[in-house]
Structures are given as structure tokens and as C-alpha cells.
């Protein structure tokens, strides 16, 4: 009995050469079945019911479905359409019902593809494209571009384009531009007025002068979305190089200027910062630093030659009446832009809606195309 047992044991162990023994026929008694992958013996033939790694990879690499491709192509085409409309300046059309409807269709297709397993990746790309290029973003860019360039031709009728070319200004009589001083006459009068004021102020008070900036010519808007042939003229300014801080001296300087403008046929100077200006006292304090002219950092005087277009301004800036330093900051910023002195007397002429003599004939000819305007 013992010999039989030893022979059986030798049969299990013999020839294994270090490998685990082969279980007896029928398996070990009370052996527990283990769940998990089956480990195949190196010498055993391939098992017919087992999936290989290549089989698994092949099963996972399924091509995207048609809905995913449709969503991607639709998103790209919609973006291209918007970019083309932006390039040609059709800003109004971007916000049209057709484009809004088309965008809703594209969004619906993309959302539908997102709920499919094989179309989700392409749908995500299409969604990203749609979020970047849509009616809101492209239309906003187009509106900014149109506003900056002043071109609004996208959806305008011929009548609107005709109105845009109106040479005058809506709501004003174009004959006023023909009967009042021309641009050249305003320039001549301003130069003469400045020269006389500078001469008198220097002679009586010893102040020297410096020119501030250059003259500026800007086309006036015509009220129909375009530019008129009329010009807003701002002269080069003149400023004293010394401050004027004494209250009595300020009054004397303004009185001298008043006598010069009267010699040029202009009305008496009007004080915006004075107590009789008609401006609310709180607003005077806000604009000029105080209700009391003795404590104001700015004096502003004005006259004009109505019905002609010339307006004359004379200001005195006084930093000794700036305890907070806020006005100094403002003056320093202005000095950085124009180079003008921080303090002292400054004067400038402005004229609105003036016509150049060189444009007079063309202006009259164009007006014939606008009867009743």
C-alpha cells in the first residue's frame, strides 16, 4: 500500500524539472474555481473561445457614423459662410432670419451627433467651431469693423445712399453756409484778432506768447449717415508763458481783451464761470473748482459773431486755486498732448459748418440734386 502511494507520488513529480505538478485527474479535491482570465499553458494549443488583443482593438476601432461627419461639415460650412459675409461687409445680413435659422439647424445637428457613441468626437469639434464662429461673435466683429470704417452699405437702399451724399446738414438751411463767412474768411479774422490781442496784452502786461497746437479741420456729419461738405474749424491756440493768479489782474486782462474784440465788431465777452452766467452754482463749482471766481482754477470767457460762425474763447488757468491737485493732473495730461503751458491765459477760435471757397461751386451743384432737403 505504501509502495503504491510512493509510485504515484513519483509519477506526479517525475519530469517536471521545477515546474508545478500537474493536478491529478479530476482536479484537486474541494478546489475553488477562480474568476478571471484563463492562463494558457505554454505548450497547450490555442483555445478556440478566447478573444485576442488584436480582436479587442479591432472591435474598438469602429469608424465614426455619418451623423458625426454631417455635424462637422455643417459647422465648418456655416463658419465659412459667416466669414465670407464678414469679408464683404454684409453685417446686416448676418443678423437676418435666414442666418439665425441656419445656425439653429447646425446646432441641432451637432447636439444630435453628441448623443451617438461613434459621432461624439467629430461632434465635439463641430461644437467648438460653432462656438467660435456664430452669428453673435461674427456679427459683433462686423459691426465694430463697420463702425470704425464708417461703411454701412450692406443693406442700404439707393435712396439711403443718395441721402448719405447730401452736401449740407440735416435740419439746417444750406443757404446759411453760402451767405455766412467762408472757412478762409474765418481764418483771416481769427488771425487778425489773435494778433491784436497778443500785441495789447504784451504791451500792457509784458506777457510773452507761445502757439499751442495746430489748426484742425473736421468734416461735419450730414445727419443722414454720411459726411457733409461743411467743415468744423478749430484754430491753433495761443497761450501766455507766465501764470496769471491775482484776481484783480485777471479782471484787467479780460477787460483788455474785451476792448479788442469790440474793435473787431464782436459782442462783449460772456463769462461762463461768473455768477451771472445762468449756469447752476453747483455746476459752476464742478466745472471751475468753486462758485467764487476768486477761488476758481479756471476762468472761461466767450464771444461770437452770430449769424457768422466764428466763436472766440479766452481761458485763464490758475493752479494756485487747486488745493487737491486734481486740476494739476488734468493740466499735466493736456500739456503732454499739446505742449501748452500749465497755467496762464489761452485763447482759441472755433467755427462750425463752414464752407471752403474752393468747394463753393461743387456745393451749389450738388444741392440741385436734393430739392426739398
Short mmCIF file of C-alpha atoms in Angstrom, two decimals:
data_model
loop_
_atom_site.label_atom_id
_atom_site.label_comp_id
_atom_site.label_asym_id
_atom_site.label_seq_id
_atom_site.Cartn_x
_atom_site.Cartn_y
_atom_site.Cartn_z
CA UNK A 1 0.00 0.00 0.00
CA UNK A 2 2.86 2.26 0.90
CA UNK A 3 4.71 1.29 -2.23
CA UNK A 4 1.74 2.16 -4.42
CA UNK A 5 1.49 5.57 -2.81
CA UNK A 6 5.17 6.26 -3.37
CA UNK A 7 4.95 5.23 -7.02
CA UNK A 8 2.00 7.51 -7.57
CA UNK A 9 3.86 10.41 -5.95
CA UNK A 10 6.89 9.81 -8.09
CA UNK A 11 4.74 9.85 -11.21
CA UNK A 12 3.41 13.33 -10.32
CA UNK A 13 6.82 14.75 -9.60
CA UNK A 14 8.96 13.00 -12.19
CA UNK A 15 9.96 15.02 -15.24
CA UNK A 16 8.62 18.33 -14.00
CA UNK A 17 12.08 19.87 -13.67
CA UNK A 18 10.98 22.58 -11.26
CA UNK A 19 7.51 23.26 -12.75
CA UNK A 20 4.39 22.93 -10.60
CA UNK A 21 2.99 19.37 -10.63
CA UNK A 22 0.15 18.53 -12.94
CA UNK A 23 -3.06 18.16 -10.92
CA UNK A 24 -4.45 14.64 -10.67
CA UNK A 25 -7.25 13.51 -12.96
CA UNK A 26 -10.46 15.28 -11.97
CA UNK A 27 -8.56 18.05 -10.16
CA UNK A 28 -7.81 18.53 -6.52
CA UNK A 29 -10.47 17.74 -4.03
CA UNK A 30 -12.53 20.78 -2.86
CA UNK A 31 -10.64 23.08 -5.28
CA UNK A 32 -12.30 26.59 -5.65
CA UNK A 33 -12.90 27.94 -9.14
CA UNK A 34 -11.20 31.31 -9.68
CA UNK A 35 -12.89 34.01 -11.70
CA UNK A 36 -10.72 35.89 -14.15
CA UNK A 37 -8.69 35.41 -17.28
CA UNK A 38 -7.64 31.92 -18.25
CA UNK A 39 -3.85 31.47 -18.32
CA UNK A 40 -2.96 29.12 -21.10
CA UNK A 41 -0.11 26.67 -20.65
CA UNK A 42 2.78 27.45 -22.99
CA UNK A 43 2.68 24.06 -24.54
CA UNK A 44 -1.06 23.84 -24.96
CA UNK A 45 -2.80 24.53 -28.26
CA UNK A 46 -4.68 27.86 -28.71
CA UNK A 47 -8.10 27.86 -27.13
CA UNK A 48 -10.91 28.47 -29.54
CA UNK A 49 -13.23 30.56 -27.28
CA UNK A 50 -10.69 33.22 -26.14
CA UNK A 51 -10.57 36.83 -27.69
CA UNK A 52 -7.09 38.11 -28.55
CA UNK A 53 -5.83 41.71 -28.01
CA UNK A 54 -5.96 42.29 -31.77
CA UNK A 55 -9.58 41.22 -31.79
CA UNK A 56 -10.40 43.66 -28.97
CA UNK A 57 -8.58 46.57 -30.66
CA UNK A 58 -10.32 45.79 -33.91
CA UNK A 59 -13.66 45.87 -32.18
CA UNK A 60 -12.90 49.27 -30.57
CA UNK A 61 -11.71 50.99 -33.79
CA UNK A 62 -15.09 51.42 -35.38
CA UNK A 63 -15.42 54.32 -37.86
CA UNK A 64 -17.43 57.46 -36.94
CA UNK A 65 -21.01 57.40 -38.09
CA UNK A 66 -22.47 59.61 -40.81
CA UNK A 67 -24.16 61.98 -38.34
CA UNK A 68 -20.80 62.94 -36.85
CA UNK A 69 -19.38 63.81 -40.27
CA UNK A 70 -22.52 65.76 -41.17
CA UNK A 71 -22.22 67.80 -37.95
CA UNK A 72 -18.56 68.61 -38.60
CA UNK A 73 -19.08 69.58 -42.24
CA UNK A 74 -22.15 71.67 -41.38
CA UNK A 75 -20.25 73.54 -38.66
CA UNK A 76 -17.31 74.30 -40.95
CA UNK A 77 -19.52 75.42 -43.84
CA UNK A 78 -21.55 77.67 -41.56
CA UNK A 79 -18.34 79.27 -40.24
CA UNK A 80 -17.09 79.84 -43.80
CA UNK A 81 -20.37 81.50 -44.79
CA UNK A 82 -20.14 83.87 -41.83
CA UNK A 83 -16.51 84.74 -42.60
CA UNK A 84 -17.35 85.46 -46.24
CA UNK A 85 -20.21 87.74 -45.19
CA UNK A 86 -17.87 89.49 -42.76
CA UNK A 87 -15.29 89.99 -45.53
CA UNK A 88 -17.79 91.60 -47.92
CA UNK A 89 -19.27 93.80 -45.19
CA UNK A 90 -22.75 92.23 -45.12
CA UNK A 91 -23.18 92.90 -41.39
CA UNK A 92 -26.94 93.35 -41.61
CA UNK A 93 -27.38 90.01 -43.39
CA UNK A 94 -25.51 88.18 -40.62
CA UNK A 95 -28.33 89.09 -38.23
CA UNK A 96 -31.02 88.13 -40.74
CA UNK A 97 -33.68 85.49 -40.16
CA UNK A 98 -32.04 83.13 -42.67
CA UNK A 99 -28.71 83.04 -40.84
CA UNK A 100 -30.34 82.66 -37.44
CA UNK A 101 -32.43 79.75 -38.73
CA UNK A 102 -29.40 78.13 -40.32
CA UNK A 103 -27.48 78.42 -37.07
CA UNK A 104 -30.28 76.68 -35.17
CA UNK A 105 -30.24 73.82 -37.69
CA UNK A 106 -26.46 73.42 -37.34
CA UNK A 107 -26.71 73.44 -33.54
CA UNK A 108 -29.46 70.80 -33.64
CA UNK A 109 -27.34 68.50 -35.84
CA UNK A 110 -24.31 68.93 -33.59
CA UNK A 111 -26.29 68.16 -30.45
CA UNK A 112 -27.79 65.10 -32.11
CA UNK A 113 -24.33 63.80 -33.05
CA UNK A 114 -23.09 64.32 -29.50
CA UNK A 115 -25.54 61.65 -28.30
CA UNK A 116 -24.13 58.99 -30.62
CA UNK A 117 -21.15 56.93 -29.49
CA UNK A 118 -19.35 56.89 -32.83
CA UNK A 119 -20.10 60.53 -33.74
CA UNK A 120 -19.25 62.20 -30.45
CA UNK A 121 -15.64 63.13 -31.30
CA UNK A 122 -16.48 64.82 -34.59
CA UNK A 123 -19.49 66.49 -32.99
CA UNK A 124 -17.26 67.96 -30.27
CA UNK A 125 -15.01 69.50 -32.93
CA UNK A 126 -18.06 70.88 -34.75
CA UNK A 127 -19.36 72.33 -31.48
CA UNK A 128 -16.04 74.11 -30.87
CA UNK A 129 -16.14 75.62 -34.38
CA UNK A 130 -19.75 76.73 -33.88
CA UNK A 131 -18.99 78.36 -30.53
CA UNK A 132 -16.18 80.41 -32.07
CA UNK A 133 -17.86 81.32 -35.35
CA UNK A 134 -21.53 82.13 -34.77
CA UNK A 135 -23.95 84.92 -35.55
CA UNK A 136 -23.26 86.79 -32.32
CA UNK A 137 -19.45 86.85 -32.48
CA UNK A 138 -19.05 87.35 -36.23
CA UNK A 139 -21.89 89.89 -36.33
CA UNK A 140 -20.32 91.81 -33.45
CA UNK A 141 -16.95 91.90 -35.19
CA UNK A 142 -18.64 93.07 -38.38
CA UNK A 143 -20.48 95.83 -36.52
CA UNK A 144 -17.27 97.09 -34.93
CA UNK A 145 -15.49 97.00 -38.27
CA UNK A 146 -18.31 98.86 -39.97
CA UNK A 147 -18.46 101.47 -37.23
CA UNK A 148 -14.70 102.05 -37.35
CA UNK A 149 -14.57 102.39 -41.12
CA UNK A 150 -17.86 104.30 -41.48
CA UNK A 151 -19.06 101.98 -44.26
CA UNK A 152 -22.70 101.00 -43.89
CA UNK A 153 -23.52 99.98 -47.44
CA UNK A 154 -24.52 96.40 -46.63
CA UNK A 155 -28.31 96.59 -46.82
CA UNK A 156 -28.92 100.23 -47.73
CA UNK A 157 -31.31 101.26 -50.45
CA UNK A 158 -30.36 103.60 -53.28
CA UNK A 159 -32.40 106.30 -51.58
CA UNK A 160 -30.42 105.91 -48.36
CA UNK A 161 -27.13 106.03 -50.23
CA UNK A 162 -28.33 109.15 -52.00
CA UNK A 163 -29.12 110.80 -48.66
CA UNK A 164 -25.69 109.88 -47.32
CA UNK A 165 -24.10 112.02 -50.03
CA UNK A 166 -26.11 115.13 -49.05
CA UNK A 167 -23.61 118.04 -49.01
CA UNK A 168 -25.35 120.03 -46.27
CA UNK A 169 -26.54 119.22 -42.75
CA UNK A 170 -29.99 117.82 -41.95
CA UNK A 171 -32.29 120.36 -40.31
CA UNK A 172 -30.28 123.43 -41.36
CA UNK A 173 -30.71 125.75 -44.31
CA UNK A 174 -27.86 125.08 -46.77
CA UNK A 175 -28.06 128.70 -47.87
CA UNK A 176 -26.63 129.71 -44.48
CA UNK A 177 -23.31 128.13 -45.47
CA UNK A 178 -23.32 130.21 -48.65
CA UNK A 179 -24.16 133.56 -47.02
CA UNK A 180 -22.01 133.39 -43.87
CA UNK A 181 -18.24 133.69 -43.58
CA UNK A 182 -16.29 131.08 -45.51
CA UNK A 183 -13.59 128.93 -43.97
CA UNK A 184 -10.91 131.21 -45.38
CA UNK A 185 -12.62 134.34 -44.03
CA UNK A 186 -12.87 132.81 -40.55
CA UNK A 187 -9.16 132.00 -40.61
CA UNK A 188 -8.27 135.54 -41.66
CA UNK A 189 -10.47 137.11 -38.97
CA UNK A 190 -9.12 134.77 -36.27
CA UNK A 191 -5.50 135.52 -37.15
CA UNK A 192 -6.17 139.26 -37.07
CA UNK A 193 -7.99 139.06 -33.73
CA UNK A 194 -5.24 136.96 -32.16
CA UNK A 195 -2.52 139.32 -33.37
CA UNK A 196 -4.24 142.39 -31.93
CA UNK A 197 -4.92 140.72 -28.56
CA UNK A 198 -1.34 139.47 -28.24
CA UNK A 199 0.02 142.92 -29.04
CA UNK A 200 -2.18 144.68 -26.46
CA UNK A 201 -1.60 142.13 -23.68
CA UNK A 202 2.15 142.20 -24.21
CA UNK A 203 2.23 145.98 -24.31
CA UNK A 204 0.15 146.44 -21.14
CA UNK A 205 1.27 143.48 -19.01
CA UNK A 206 4.53 142.31 -20.54
CA UNK A 207 3.41 138.72 -21.17
CA UNK A 208 5.07 136.61 -23.83
CA UNK A 209 3.14 134.16 -26.02
CA UNK A 210 3.55 130.68 -27.44
CA UNK A 211 1.47 128.97 -30.11
CA UNK A 212 -0.40 125.87 -28.95
CA UNK A 213 -1.04 123.01 -31.35
CA UNK A 214 -2.12 123.25 -34.98
CA UNK A 215 -5.39 124.12 -36.64
CA UNK A 216 -7.84 121.26 -37.06
CA UNK A 217 -10.35 120.70 -39.89
CA UNK A 218 -13.03 118.05 -39.47
CA UNK A 219 -15.92 117.24 -41.85
CA UNK A 220 -19.32 117.79 -40.29
CA UNK A 221 -21.74 114.82 -40.29
CA UNK A 222 -24.75 115.48 -42.51
CA UNK A 223 -27.37 113.78 -40.32
CA UNK A 224 -28.05 111.05 -42.91
CA UNK A 225 -25.17 108.74 -42.02
CA UNK A 226 -22.57 110.45 -44.19
CA UNK A 227 -20.28 113.46 -44.21
CA UNK A 228 -21.27 116.89 -45.48
CA UNK A 229 -19.03 119.27 -47.41
CA UNK A 230 -19.04 121.64 -44.44
CA UNK A 231 -16.11 121.85 -42.02
CA UNK A 232 -15.69 122.34 -38.28
CA UNK A 233 -12.65 124.58 -37.90
CA UNK A 234 -10.53 124.83 -34.75
CA UNK A 235 -7.67 127.31 -34.90
CA UNK A 236 -4.23 126.90 -33.45
CA UNK A 237 -4.28 128.30 -29.92
CA UNK A 238 -2.19 130.99 -28.26
CA UNK A 239 -1.07 130.98 -24.61
CA UNK A 240 0.92 133.24 -22.30
CA UNK A 241 4.08 131.73 -20.91
CA UNK A 242 3.51 133.26 -17.44
CA UNK A 243 0.73 132.40 -14.95
CA UNK A 244 -1.96 134.96 -14.03
CA UNK A 245 -3.07 134.36 -10.44
CA UNK A 246 -4.10 137.71 -8.96
CA UNK A 247 -7.88 138.22 -9.04
CA UNK A 248 -7.73 141.93 -9.93
CA UNK A 249 -5.16 141.28 -12.65
CA UNK A 250 -7.39 138.63 -14.20
CA UNK A 251 -10.22 141.14 -14.41
CA UNK A 252 -7.93 143.70 -16.05
CA UNK A 253 -6.66 141.21 -18.63
CA UNK A 254 -10.17 140.16 -19.57
CA UNK A 255 -11.21 143.82 -19.81
CA UNK A 256 -8.34 144.47 -22.23
CA UNK A 257 -9.38 141.51 -24.38
CA UNK A 258 -12.98 142.75 -24.28
CA UNK A 259 -11.95 146.10 -25.73
CA UNK A 260 -10.04 144.38 -28.58
CA UNK A 261 -12.92 142.09 -29.57
CA UNK A 262 -15.22 145.14 -29.59
CA UNK A 263 -12.88 146.78 -32.10
CA UNK A 264 -13.39 143.71 -34.30
CA UNK A 265 -17.17 144.09 -34.14
CA UNK A 266 -17.76 141.25 -31.66
CA UNK A 267 -20.14 141.45 -28.68
CA UNK A 268 -18.91 141.88 -25.11
CA UNK A 269 -17.24 138.84 -23.57
CA UNK A 270 -19.56 136.48 -21.72
CA UNK A 271 -18.30 134.71 -18.57
CA UNK A 272 -19.30 131.07 -18.18
CA UNK A 273 -17.75 130.89 -14.71
CA UNK A 274 -19.36 134.09 -13.38
CA UNK A 275 -22.32 134.30 -11.04
CA UNK A 276 -24.50 135.85 -13.75
CA UNK A 277 -23.79 133.18 -16.34
CA UNK A 278 -27.15 131.49 -15.79
CA UNK A 279 -25.42 128.19 -15.00
CA UNK A 280 -26.40 126.43 -11.77
CA UNK A 281 -23.99 127.23 -8.93
CA UNK A 282 -23.26 123.56 -8.23
CA UNK A 283 -22.34 123.05 -11.89
CA UNK A 284 -20.08 126.11 -11.82
CA UNK A 285 -18.28 124.66 -8.79
CA UNK A 286 -17.91 121.32 -10.55
CA UNK A 287 -16.56 122.79 -13.79
CA UNK A 288 -14.41 125.62 -12.45
CA UNK A 289 -13.43 124.49 -8.94
CA UNK A 290 -15.61 126.87 -6.93
CA UNK A 291 -18.68 129.10 -7.09
CA UNK A 292 -16.49 132.08 -6.19
CA UNK A 293 -14.35 133.41 -9.10
CA UNK A 294 -11.65 134.34 -6.55
CA UNK A 295 -11.16 130.64 -5.79
CA UNK A 296 -11.66 129.14 -9.24
CA UNK A 297 -8.88 127.31 -11.06
CA UNK A 298 -10.44 128.16 -14.47
CA UNK A 299 -11.98 131.28 -15.95
CA UNK A 300 -13.78 130.83 -19.27
CA UNK A 301 -14.91 133.80 -21.38
CA UNK A 302 -16.65 133.68 -24.76
CA UNK A 303 -18.00 135.76 -27.63
CA UNK A 304 -19.21 135.10 -31.19
CA UNK A 305 -20.11 136.98 -34.37
CA UNK A 306 -23.54 135.37 -34.99
CA UNK A 307 -25.03 134.88 -37.58
CA UNK A 308 -21.50 134.26 -38.80
CA UNK A 309 -19.95 131.07 -37.42
CA UNK A 310 -16.86 132.30 -35.53
CA UNK A 311 -16.70 131.67 -31.77
CA UNK A 312 -13.86 133.07 -29.64
CA UNK A 313 -12.80 131.57 -26.27
CA UNK A 314 -10.40 133.06 -23.71
CA UNK A 315 -9.47 130.96 -20.65
CA UNK A 316 -7.25 131.60 -17.64
CA UNK A 317 -5.88 128.56 -15.80
CA UNK A 318 -4.68 129.13 -12.22
CA UNK A 319 -3.06 126.26 -10.30
CA UNK A 320 -2.82 128.31 -7.10
CA UNK A 321 -6.57 127.61 -6.69
CA UNK A 322 -6.11 123.83 -6.89
CA UNK A 323 -5.65 122.62 -3.29
CA UNK A 324 -6.45 118.98 -4.12
CA UNK A 325 -4.04 118.72 -7.06
CA UNK A 326 -6.70 117.13 -9.26
CA UNK A 327 -6.72 120.01 -11.72
CA UNK A 328 -2.92 119.89 -11.91
CA UNK A 329 -3.19 116.28 -13.05
CA UNK A 330 -5.64 117.34 -15.76
CA UNK A 331 -3.38 120.15 -16.93
CA UNK A 332 -0.33 117.89 -16.99
CA UNK A 333 -2.19 115.44 -19.21
CA UNK A 334 -3.17 118.28 -21.56
CA UNK A 335 0.39 119.56 -21.58
CA UNK A 336 1.62 116.10 -22.56
CA UNK A 337 -0.79 116.07 -25.52
CA UNK A 338 -0.34 119.61 -26.87
CA UNK A 339 2.70 121.08 -25.14
CA UNK A 340 0.68 124.04 -23.88
CA UNK A 341 1.72 125.80 -20.62
CA UNK A 342 0.13 124.52 -17.42
CA UNK A 343 -1.06 127.99 -16.38
CA UNK A 344 -1.84 131.37 -17.86
CA UNK A 345 -4.14 132.89 -20.49
CA UNK A 346 -5.11 130.82 -23.54
CA UNK A 347 -7.33 131.70 -26.50
CA UNK A 348 -8.75 129.80 -29.47
CA UNK A 349 -11.33 130.25 -32.26
CA UNK A 350 -13.85 127.59 -33.32
CA UNK A 351 -16.25 127.76 -36.28
CA UNK A 352 -18.84 125.11 -37.14
CA UNK A 353 -20.38 124.23 -40.50
CA UNK A 354 -18.20 126.50 -42.61
CA UNK A 355 -17.70 126.06 -46.34
CA UNK A 356 -14.39 126.48 -48.10
CA UNK A 357 -14.30 128.87 -51.04
CA UNK A 358 -12.73 126.07 -53.08
CA UNK A 359 -15.82 123.88 -52.51
CA UNK A 360 -18.48 126.52 -53.09
CA UNK A 361 -19.25 125.72 -56.75
CA UNK A 362 -19.42 121.96 -56.13
CA UNK A 363 -21.61 122.51 -53.06
CA UNK A 364 -24.15 124.53 -55.04
CA UNK A 365 -24.16 121.98 -57.85
CA UNK A 366 -24.79 119.05 -55.51
CA UNK A 367 -27.61 120.89 -53.77
CA UNK A 368 -29.55 120.79 -57.05
CA UNK A 369 -29.80 117.00 -56.64
CA UNK A 370 -31.63 117.45 -53.31
CA UNK A 371 -34.76 119.56 -53.87
CA UNK A 372 -36.78 119.87 -50.71
CA UNK A 373 -33.95 118.91 -48.35
#
